[in-house]
CSV table of C-alpha atoms and ligand atoms in Angstrom, one decimal:
chain,number,residue,atom,x,y,z
A,194,UNK,CA,91.0,95.6,85.4
A,195,UNK,CA,88.5,95.5,88.2
A,196,UNK,CA,88.4,98.4,90.7
A,197,UNK,CA,86.1,97.9,93.7
A,198,UNK,CA,84.7,101.3,94.9
A,199,UNK,CA,83.5,100.8,98.4
A,200,UNK,CA,81.1,103.3,100.0
A,201,UNK,CA,81.8,102.6,103.7
A,202,UNK,CA,78.6,104.3,104.7
A,203,UNK,CA,75.3,102.3,104.3
A,204,UNK,CA,73.4,104.8,102.1
A,205,UNK,CA,72.9,103.2,98.7
A,206,UNK,CA,71.9,106.4,97.0
A,207,UNK,CA,75.3,107.8,97.8
A,208,UNK,CA,77.0,104.7,96.4
A,209,UNK,CA,75.1,105.3,93.1
A,210,UNK,CA,76.5,108.9,92.9
A,211,UNK,CA,80.0,107.6,93.7
A,212,UNK,CA,79.8,104.9,91.1
A,213,UNK,CA,78.8,107.4,88.5
A,214,UNK,CA,81.7,109.6,89.3
A,215,UNK,CA,84.1,106.6,89.1
A,216,UNK,CA,82.7,105.3,85.8
A,217,UNK,CA,82.8,108.8,84.3
A,218,UNK,CA,86.6,108.8,84.5
A,219,UNK,CA,87.4,105.1,84.2
A,220,UNK,CA,89.4,103.9,81.2
A,221,UNK,CA,87.5,101.7,78.7
A,222,UNK,CA,89.1,98.5,80.1
A,223,UNK,CA,88.3,99.3,83.7
A,224,UNK,CA,85.3,97.7,85.4
A,225,UNK,CA,84.1,99.7,88.4
A,226,UNK,CA,82.4,97.4,91.0
A,227,UNK,CA,80.5,99.7,93.4
A,228,UNK,CA,79.6,98.4,96.8
A,229,UNK,CA,77.8,99.7,99.8
A,230,UNK,CA,78.8,98.5,103.3
A,231,UNK,CA,76.2,96.2,104.6
A,232,UNK,CA,76.8,97.2,108.2
A,233,UNK,CA,77.6,100.5,109.8
A,234,UNK,CA,76.5,104.2,109.9
A,235,UNK,CA,74.3,105.8,107.3
A,236,UNK,CA,76.9,108.6,107.1
A,237,UNK,CA,80.4,109.0,108.4
A,238,UNK,CA,80.9,112.3,110.2
A,239,UNK,CA,83.1,111.6,113.3
A,240,UNK,CA,85.7,109.3,114.9
A,241,UNK,CA,83.1,106.9,116.2
A,242,UNK,CA,81.3,106.7,112.9
A,243,UNK,CA,84.6,106.0,111.3
A,244,UNK,CA,85.6,103.2,113.7
A,245,UNK,CA,82.1,101.6,113.3
A,246,UNK,CA,82.4,101.7,109.6
A,247,UNK,CA,85.6,99.7,109.3
A,248,UNK,CA,84.1,96.2,109.7
A,249,UNK,CA,81.6,96.8,106.9
A,250,UNK,CA,84.5,98.0,104.8
A,251,UNK,CA,86.7,95.0,105.7
A,252,UNK,CA,83.8,92.7,104.8
A,253,UNK,CA,83.7,94.2,101.3
A,254,UNK,CA,87.4,93.4,100.8
A,255,UNK,CA,87.3,89.9,102.3
A,256,UNK,CA,84.0,88.8,100.7
A,257,UNK,CA,83.2,88.4,97.0
A,258,UNK,CA,85.5,88.3,94.0
A,259,UNK,CA,88.9,89.9,94.3
A,260,UNK,CA,89.5,93.2,92.7
A,261,UNK,CA,92.8,94.6,91.3
A,262,UNK,CA,92.5,97.6,93.5
A,263,UNK,CA,90.1,98.9,96.2
A,264,UNK,CA,89.0,102.5,96.9
A,265,UNK,CA,87.6,103.7,100.2
A,266,UNK,CA,85.1,106.3,99.1
A,267,UNK,CA,84.7,108.3,102.2
A,268,UNK,CA,86.8,111.4,102.8
A,269,UNK,CA,88.0,110.3,106.3
A,270,UNK,CA,89.7,107.4,104.6
A,271,UNK,CA,88.4,105.1,107.5
A,272,UNK,CA,90.3,101.9,107.9
A,273,UNK,CA,92.8,102.7,105.2
A,274,UNK,CA,95.8,101.1,106.8
A,275,UNK,CA,93.8,98.1,108.1
A,276,UNK,CA,92.5,97.5,104.6
A,277,UNK,CA,96.1,97.6,103.3
A,278,UNK,CA,97.0,94.8,105.7
A,279,UNK,CA,94.4,92.4,104.4
A,280,UNK,CA,95.1,92.5,100.7
A,281,UNK,CA,98.1,93.0,98.5
A,282,UNK,CA,96.0,94.9,95.9
A,283,UNK,CA,96.5,98.7,96.1
A,284,UNK,CA,94.0,100.3,98.4
A,285,UNK,CA,93.4,104.1,98.0
A,286,UNK,CA,91.5,106.5,100.2
A,287,UNK,CA,89.8,109.4,98.4
A,288,UNK,CA,91.2,112.1,100.7
A,289,UNK,CA,94.7,110.8,100.2
A,290,UNK,CA,94.2,110.5,96.4
A,291,UNK,CA,92.6,114.0,96.1
A,292,UNK,CA,95.3,115.7,98.1
A,293,UNK,CA,98.0,114.1,96.1
A,294,UNK,CA,96.3,114.9,92.8
A,295,UNK,CA,96.0,118.6,93.9
A,296,UNK,CA,99.8,118.8,94.5
A,297,UNK,CA,100.4,118.1,90.8
A,298,UNK,CA,98.3,120.9,89.5
A,299,UNK,CA,98.5,123.6,92.2
A,300,UNK,CA,101.0,124.8,94.8
A,301,UNK,CA,98.3,125.3,97.3
A,302,UNK,CA,94.8,123.9,97.8
A,303,UNK,CA,91.9,124.3,100.2
A,304,UNK,CA,89.6,121.4,101.3
A,305,UNK,CA,85.9,122.2,101.5
A,306,UNK,CA,84.1,119.6,103.6
A,307,UNK,CA,80.9,119.0,105.5
A,308,UNK,CA,80.8,119.6,109.3
A,309,UNK,CA,83.2,121.3,111.7
A,310,UNK,CA,84.0,118.0,113.3
A,311,UNK,CA,84.8,116.5,109.9
A,312,UNK,CA,87.0,119.6,109.2
A,313,UNK,CA,89.1,118.7,112.3
A,314,UNK,CA,89.4,115.1,111.2
A,315,UNK,CA,90.6,116.3,107.8
A,316,UNK,CA,93.2,118.4,109.5
A,317,UNK,CA,94.5,115.3,111.2
A,318,UNK,CA,94.7,113.6,107.7
A,319,UNK,CA,96.5,116.6,106.2
A,320,UNK,CA,99.2,116.1,108.9
A,321,UNK,CA,99.4,112.4,108.6
A,322,UNK,CA,99.7,112.6,104.8
A,323,UNK,CA,102.5,115.2,105.1
A,324,UNK,CA,100.3,117.7,103.2
A,325,UNK,CA,100.9,120.7,105.5
A,326,UNK,CA,103.0,122.5,102.9
A,327,UNK,CA,100.3,122.1,100.2
A,328,UNK,CA,97.0,122.4,102.1
A,329,UNK,CA,96.4,126.0,102.9
A,330,UNK,CA,93.2,125.5,104.9
A,331,UNK,CA,90.4,123.1,105.6
A,332,UNK,CA,86.9,124.6,105.6
A,333,UNK,CA,83.6,123.4,106.9
A,334,UNK,CA,80.3,124.2,105.3
A,335,UNK,CA,78.1,122.7,108.1
A,336,UNK,CA,76.2,120.8,105.4
A,337,UNK,CA,75.7,117.3,106.8
A,338,UNK,CA,76.6,114.4,104.6
A,339,UNK,CA,73.1,113.2,103.9
A,340,UNK,CA,71.9,116.8,103.4
A,341,UNK,CA,74.1,116.8,100.2
A,342,UNK,CA,71.3,114.6,98.7
A,343,UNK,CA,68.5,116.8,99.8
A,344,UNK,CA,67.5,119.3,97.0
A,345,UNK,CA,65.9,121.5,99.6
A,346,UNK,CA,69.1,121.9,101.6
A,347,UNK,CA,70.7,124.6,99.5
A,348,UNK,CA,74.0,122.5,99.7
A,349,UNK,CA,75.2,123.6,96.3
A,350,UNK,CA,75.0,127.3,97.0
A,351,UNK,CA,76.5,126.9,100.5
A,352,UNK,CA,79.5,124.9,99.1
A,353,UNK,CA,80.0,127.3,96.3
A,354,UNK,CA,80.1,130.2,98.7
A,355,UNK,CA,82.7,128.5,100.9
A,356,UNK,CA,84.8,127.7,97.9
A,357,UNK,CA,84.7,131.4,96.9
A,358,UNK,CA,85.8,132.4,100.4
A,359,UNK,CA,88.6,129.8,100.2
A,360,UNK,CA,89.9,131.3,96.9
A,361,UNK,CA,89.6,134.9,98.3
A,362,UNK,CA,91.2,134.2,101.7
A,363,UNK,CA,93.5,131.1,101.6
A,364,UNK,CA,95.8,131.9,98.7
A,365,UNK,CA,94.7,128.6,97.2
A,366,UNK,CA,94.6,127.8,93.5
A,367,UNK,CA,92.6,124.6,93.6
A,368,UNK,CA,89.7,123.2,95.7
A,369,UNK,CA,89.6,119.6,97.0
A,370,UNK,CA,86.0,118.4,97.8
A,371,UNK,CA,85.9,117.0,101.2
A,372,UNK,CA,83.2,114.4,100.9
A,373,UNK,CA,82.4,111.5,98.4
A,374,UNK,CA,78.8,112.9,98.3
A,375,UNK,CA,80.1,116.0,96.6
A,376,UNK,CA,81.4,114.1,93.6
A,377,UNK,CA,78.6,115.4,91.4
A,378,UNK,CA,79.5,119.1,92.0
A,379,UNK,CA,82.8,119.1,90.2
A,380,UNK,CA,81.6,120.6,86.8
A,381,UNK,CA,79.3,123.1,88.5
A,382,UNK,CA,82.0,124.4,90.8
A,383,UNK,CA,84.7,124.5,88.1
A,384,UNK,CA,82.4,126.5,85.9
A,385,UNK,CA,81.7,129.0,88.6
A,386,UNK,CA,85.2,129.2,90.2
A,387,UNK,CA,87.5,128.8,87.2
A,388,UNK,CA,90.1,126.8,89.2
A,389,UNK,CA,90.6,123.0,89.3
A,390,UNK,CA,88.1,121.2,91.6
A,391,UNK,CA,89.2,117.8,92.6
A,392,UNK,CA,86.9,115.0,93.6
A,393,UNK,CA,88.7,112.2,95.4
A,394,UNK,CA,86.6,109.4,93.9
A,395,UNK,CA,87.7,110.3,90.3
A,396,UNK,CA,91.3,110.9,91.6
A,397,UNK,CA,91.4,107.6,93.3
A,398,UNK,CA,90.1,105.7,90.3
A,399,UNK,CA,92.7,107.2,88.0
A,400,UNK,CA,95.5,106.6,90.5
A,401,UNK,CA,94.4,103.0,91.1
A,402,UNK,CA,94.5,102.5,87.3
A,403,UNK,CA,98.0,103.9,87.3
A,404,UNK,CA,99.2,101.7,90.1
A,405,UNK,CA,97.7,98.5,88.7
A,406,UNK,CA,99.0,99.4,85.3
A,407,UNK,CA,102.5,99.7,86.7
A,408,UNK,CA,102.1,96.3,88.4
A,409,UNK,CA,102.5,97.8,91.8
A,410,UNK,CA,101.0,96.1,94.9
A,411,UNK,CA,100.9,97.0,98.6
A,412,UNK,CA,104.2,96.1,100.2
A,413,UNK,CA,104.0,93.2,102.6
A,414,UNK,CA,107.2,94.1,104.3
A,415,UNK,CA,106.7,96.0,107.6
A,416,UNK,CA,103.5,97.4,109.0
A,417,UNK,CA,101.3,96.5,106.0
A,418,UNK,CA,102.1,92.8,106.4
A,419,UNK,CA,99.0,90.6,107.0
A,420,UNK,CA,97.6,90.8,110.5
A,421,UNK,CA,99.4,88.5,113.0
A,422,UNK,CA,97.5,85.3,113.8
A,423,UNK,CA,95.8,85.5,117.2
A,424,UNK,CA,92.3,85.0,118.6
A,425,UNK,CA,89.9,87.8,118.5
A,426,UNK,CA,87.2,87.4,121.1
A,427,UNK,CA,83.6,88.2,121.6
A,428,UNK,CA,81.7,89.8,118.7
A,429,UNK,CA,84.8,89.9,116.6
A,430,UNK,CA,85.8,86.3,116.9
A,431,UNK,CA,85.0,85.7,113.2
A,432,UNK,CA,87.7,88.2,112.2
A,433,UNK,CA,90.5,86.3,114.0
A,434,UNK,CA,93.5,86.5,111.6
A,435,UNK,CA,94.3,82.9,110.7
A,436,UNK,CA,98.0,83.0,109.6
A,437,UNK,CA,100.7,84.6,107.5
A,438,UNK,CA,98.8,84.0,104.2
A,439,UNK,CA,97.0,87.1,102.9
A,440,UNK,CA,93.4,87.1,103.7
A,441,UNK,CA,92.5,88.6,100.4
A,442,UNK,CA,94.7,89.3,97.4
B,751,2AL,C1,82.1,111.5,104.4
B,751,2AL,C2,82.1,110.9,103.1
B,751,2AL,O1,82.8,111.1,102.2
B,751,2AL,N1,81.1,109.9,103.2
B,751,2AL,C3,80.6,110.0,104.5
B,751,2AL,O2,79.7,109.3,104.9
B,751,2AL,N2,81.3,111.0,105.1
B,751,2AL,N3,83.0,112.5,104.6
B,751,2AL,C4,82.9,113.7,105.1
B,751,2AL,N4,83.9,114.5,105.2
B,751,2AL,O3,81.8,114.1,105.6
């Protein structure tokens, strides 16, 4: 099966890291197609960044060969429901996948993410995914997304310290990493913390494989039906939904 792993920020080095995390867990018959959005923010750290990232993400689903499943590899899960409208292949967000994975192996988890503003956005996701009973706390490290790639930033030590505080103070028994750019920290943190550490990229790949393996597709009944045909004007005219047929499937 083909799983398209889309980095909705435009930083290719982060896509390489994400692709490696995905390929590490993928089953032998799974091909991971890693893509970087061609338009949008270099990193996604706020509501505006998220909104501006969605067209680049949508382009990656509409253009190119179809995949059996799509993964949005940014912890804000930007454009998740919109993406589900334009294909009947399963679409998974990494925050959603990581939080669900955590519920199977721990009764409570903490999310350790990047900036305070991203922490607040993650809290919104916790509520919209119905994870309030499982997520004990969302914690910020004040490490910006692109600083994760800077060896001089001390990001590793800062994230480890926040995870330790989470385990000491939150009554959590697992850590969810709150950024795709943290995917390479799993082993390091598990060694130090001795609790499960969940990277959403890996979780989403395995869950996508499971859904495709079960022959499940996104329901086209109700709000995930294809977008209604209508004109979109101005800069978005090329995106006008054409009709009831799926745009990509
Ligand atoms: C992210 C992420 O995963 N990629 C990105 O650009 N921003 N999320 C985050 N919580 O900072």
